[in-house]
Coordinates of C-alpha atoms in Angstrom, one line a residue:
M1 CA 75.8 -42.7 -48.3
A2 CA 76.0 -42.0 -52.0
Q3 CA 73.9 -43.8 -54.5
R4 CA 75.7 -46.6 -56.3
G5 CA 75.6 -47.1 -60.0
R6 CA 74.5 -44.7 -62.7
K7 CA 72.8 -41.5 -61.8
S8 CA 69.2 -40.9 -62.9
A9 CA 68.4 -38.2 -65.4
A10 CA 66.5 -36.3 -62.7
A11 CA 69.5 -36.4 -60.3
L12 CA 71.8 -35.1 -63.1
E13 CA 69.3 -32.3 -63.9
V14 CA 69.1 -31.1 -60.3
A15 CA 72.9 -31.2 -60.0
A16 CA 73.2 -29.1 -63.2
Q17 CA 70.8 -26.5 -61.8
V18 CA 72.7 -26.2 -58.6
V19 CA 76.0 -25.6 -60.5
A20 CA 74.3 -23.1 -62.7
L21 CA 73.0 -21.1 -59.7
R22 CA 76.4 -21.0 -58.2
S23 CA 78.2 -20.0 -61.4
D24 CA 75.8 -17.0 -62.0
A25 CA 76.1 -15.6 -58.5
R26 CA 78.8 -12.9 -58.5
L27 CA 80.5 -11.8 -55.3
M28 CA 78.7 -8.7 -54.0
P29 CA 80.6 -5.7 -52.6
S30 CA 81.1 -5.2 -48.9
A31 CA 78.6 -3.0 -47.2
H32 CA 81.2 -0.6 -45.8
L33 CA 82.5 0.4 -49.2
S34 CA 81.5 3.9 -50.5
D35 CA 79.5 4.4 -53.6
A36 CA 82.6 5.1 -55.7
E37 CA 84.4 2.0 -54.3
Q38 CA 81.3 -0.1 -55.1
T39 CA 81.4 1.2 -58.7
V40 CA 85.0 0.1 -59.0
W41 CA 84.0 -3.2 -57.5
A42 CA 81.2 -3.7 -59.9
R43 CA 83.3 -2.8 -63.0
L44 CA 86.0 -5.3 -61.9
V45 CA 83.8 -8.2 -60.9
N46 CA 81.6 -7.8 -64.0
D47 CA 84.6 -7.8 -66.2
H48 CA 85.6 -11.3 -65.1
P49 CA 83.7 -14.7 -65.1
A50 CA 81.3 -15.1 -62.2
T51 CA 83.4 -17.7 -60.6
A52 CA 86.7 -15.7 -60.8
F53 CA 86.3 -14.2 -57.3
T54 CA 85.2 -16.0 -54.2
E55 CA 84.8 -15.0 -50.6
T56 CA 88.5 -15.5 -50.1
H57 CA 89.2 -12.6 -52.4
R58 CA 86.9 -10.1 -50.6
D59 CA 89.5 -8.4 -48.4
M60 CA 92.0 -7.8 -51.2
L61 CA 89.2 -6.7 -53.5
D62 CA 88.0 -4.2 -50.8
L63 CA 91.5 -2.8 -50.5
Y64 CA 92.0 -2.6 -54.3
C65 CA 88.8 -0.7 -54.7
Q66 CA 89.7 1.7 -51.9
H67 CA 93.2 2.3 -53.3
I68 CA 91.8 3.0 -56.8
T69 CA 89.2 5.4 -55.5
Q70 CA 91.8 7.3 -53.4
A71 CA 94.2 7.5 -56.4
Q72 CA 91.3 9.0 -58.4
V73 CA 90.6 11.6 -55.6
L74 CA 94.3 12.5 -55.5
S75 CA 94.5 12.7 -59.3
D76 CA 91.6 15.2 -59.2
E77 CA 93.5 17.2 -56.6
V78 CA 96.6 17.3 -58.8
Q79 CA 94.5 18.3 -61.8
A80 CA 92.8 21.1 -59.8
F81 CA 96.2 22.4 -58.5
D82 CA 96.8 26.0 -59.6
R83 CA 100.2 26.3 -61.2
A84 CA 100.6 29.8 -59.7
W85 CA 100.9 28.1 -56.3
L86 CA 104.1 26.5 -57.5
A87 CA 105.8 29.9 -57.2
D88 CA 106.4 29.6 -53.5
D89 CA 107.9 26.8 -51.4
E90 CA 104.6 25.9 -49.6
G91 CA 102.8 25.4 -52.9
L92 CA 105.7 23.3 -54.2
K93 CA 105.7 21.1 -51.0
R94 CA 102.0 20.6 -51.3
Y95 CA 102.2 19.6 -54.9
D96 CA 105.1 17.2 -54.2
M97 CA 103.1 15.7 -51.3
L98 CA 100.0 15.2 -53.6
L99 CA 102.2 13.4 -56.2
K100 CA 103.8 11.2 -53.6
M101 CA 100.5 10.3 -52.1
R102 CA 99.0 9.4 -55.5
E103 CA 102.1 7.3 -56.4
R104 CA 101.7 5.3 -53.2
E105 CA 98.0 4.7 -53.9
V106 CA 98.7 3.6 -57.5
R107 CA 101.6 1.3 -56.4
S108 CA 99.4 -0.3 -53.8
A109 CA 96.6 -0.8 -56.3
S110 CA 99.0 -2.2 -58.8
S111 CA 100.4 -4.6 -56.3
L112 CA 97.0 -5.8 -55.3
A113 CA 95.9 -6.2 -59.0
T114 CA 99.0 -8.4 -59.6
R115 CA 98.1 -10.5 -56.6
L116 CA 94.5 -10.8 -57.6
R117 CA 95.7 -11.7 -61.1
I118 CA 93.5 -9.1 -62.8
T119 CA 96.2 -7.3 -64.8
R120 CA 96.4 -7.7 -68.6
Q121 CA 99.6 -9.6 -68.2
A122 CA 98.0 -12.1 -65.9
T123 CA 94.9 -12.6 -68.0
I124 CA 96.3 -13.0 -71.5
D125 CA 98.5 -15.8 -72.7
P126 CA 101.8 -14.5 -74.0
K127 CA 101.8 -17.1 -76.8
T128 CA 98.5 -15.9 -78.1
V129 CA 99.6 -12.2 -78.0
G130 CA 102.8 -13.2 -79.9
R131 CA 100.8 -15.1 -82.5
A132 CA 98.4 -12.1 -83.0
N133 CA 101.4 -9.8 -83.5
T134 CA 103.0 -12.2 -86.0
S135 CA 99.7 -12.6 -88.0
M136 CA 99.3 -8.8 -88.4
G137 CA 101.9 -8.8 -91.2
R138 CA 105.1 -6.9 -91.5
S139 CA 104.9 -3.4 -92.6
R140 CA 107.8 -1.6 -94.2
K141 CA 110.0 0.6 -92.1
P142 CA 110.1 4.3 -93.0
W143 CA 113.8 4.1 -94.0
E144 CA 113.0 1.2 -96.4
L145 CA 110.4 3.3 -98.1
T146 CA 112.8 6.2 -98.4
L147 CA 115.4 3.9 -100.0
E148 CA 112.9 2.6 -102.6
A149 CA 111.9 6.2 -103.5
D150 CA 115.5 7.2 -104.0
E151 CA 116.2 4.2 -106.2
G152 CA 113.0 4.6 -108.3

C-alpha cells in the first residue's frame, strides 16, 4: 500500500536516482550481430536520447543494422566491379544483379528507419525548419543581379 500524504525528501531522492539510472542505460546490441552491425547499432543508439529505444525496438533495430551493413557490402562490390566486365552479357547481368540487390537492401533499411522514426523527416519539426529557412534572409536571384548590372 502506498504512503499517504506528502513524500519525504529521502523518498523523493531515491526515486530520482532510480529514474536517472534508467534514463542513462542505453539499449545494448544483440549478441548475434556482427561487429559491423554492432557499429551501426552504436552509431544509431548513441545519436538518440537514451530513452528513445526500448526492448520493444530490438528486433527492428537488429534488422535495420543488418540491412545497412549488407547495403554497404553490396556498395563495396559495385565500387570494385571492373568496367571491362560490362563488355559481355555475363558481366552485365552480374552488375545488374548487384545493383538490384543493393536497392532492395536500401529500400528495406529506409522502410525500417521510417518505422523506427529515425529519419530526418521524423525527428525535425517542419515548422522549425521552415522558420530557419525564412530567417536566413532572401538572396538575390542571378537574373535579378544581371538586370541591375544592365541598368547601371
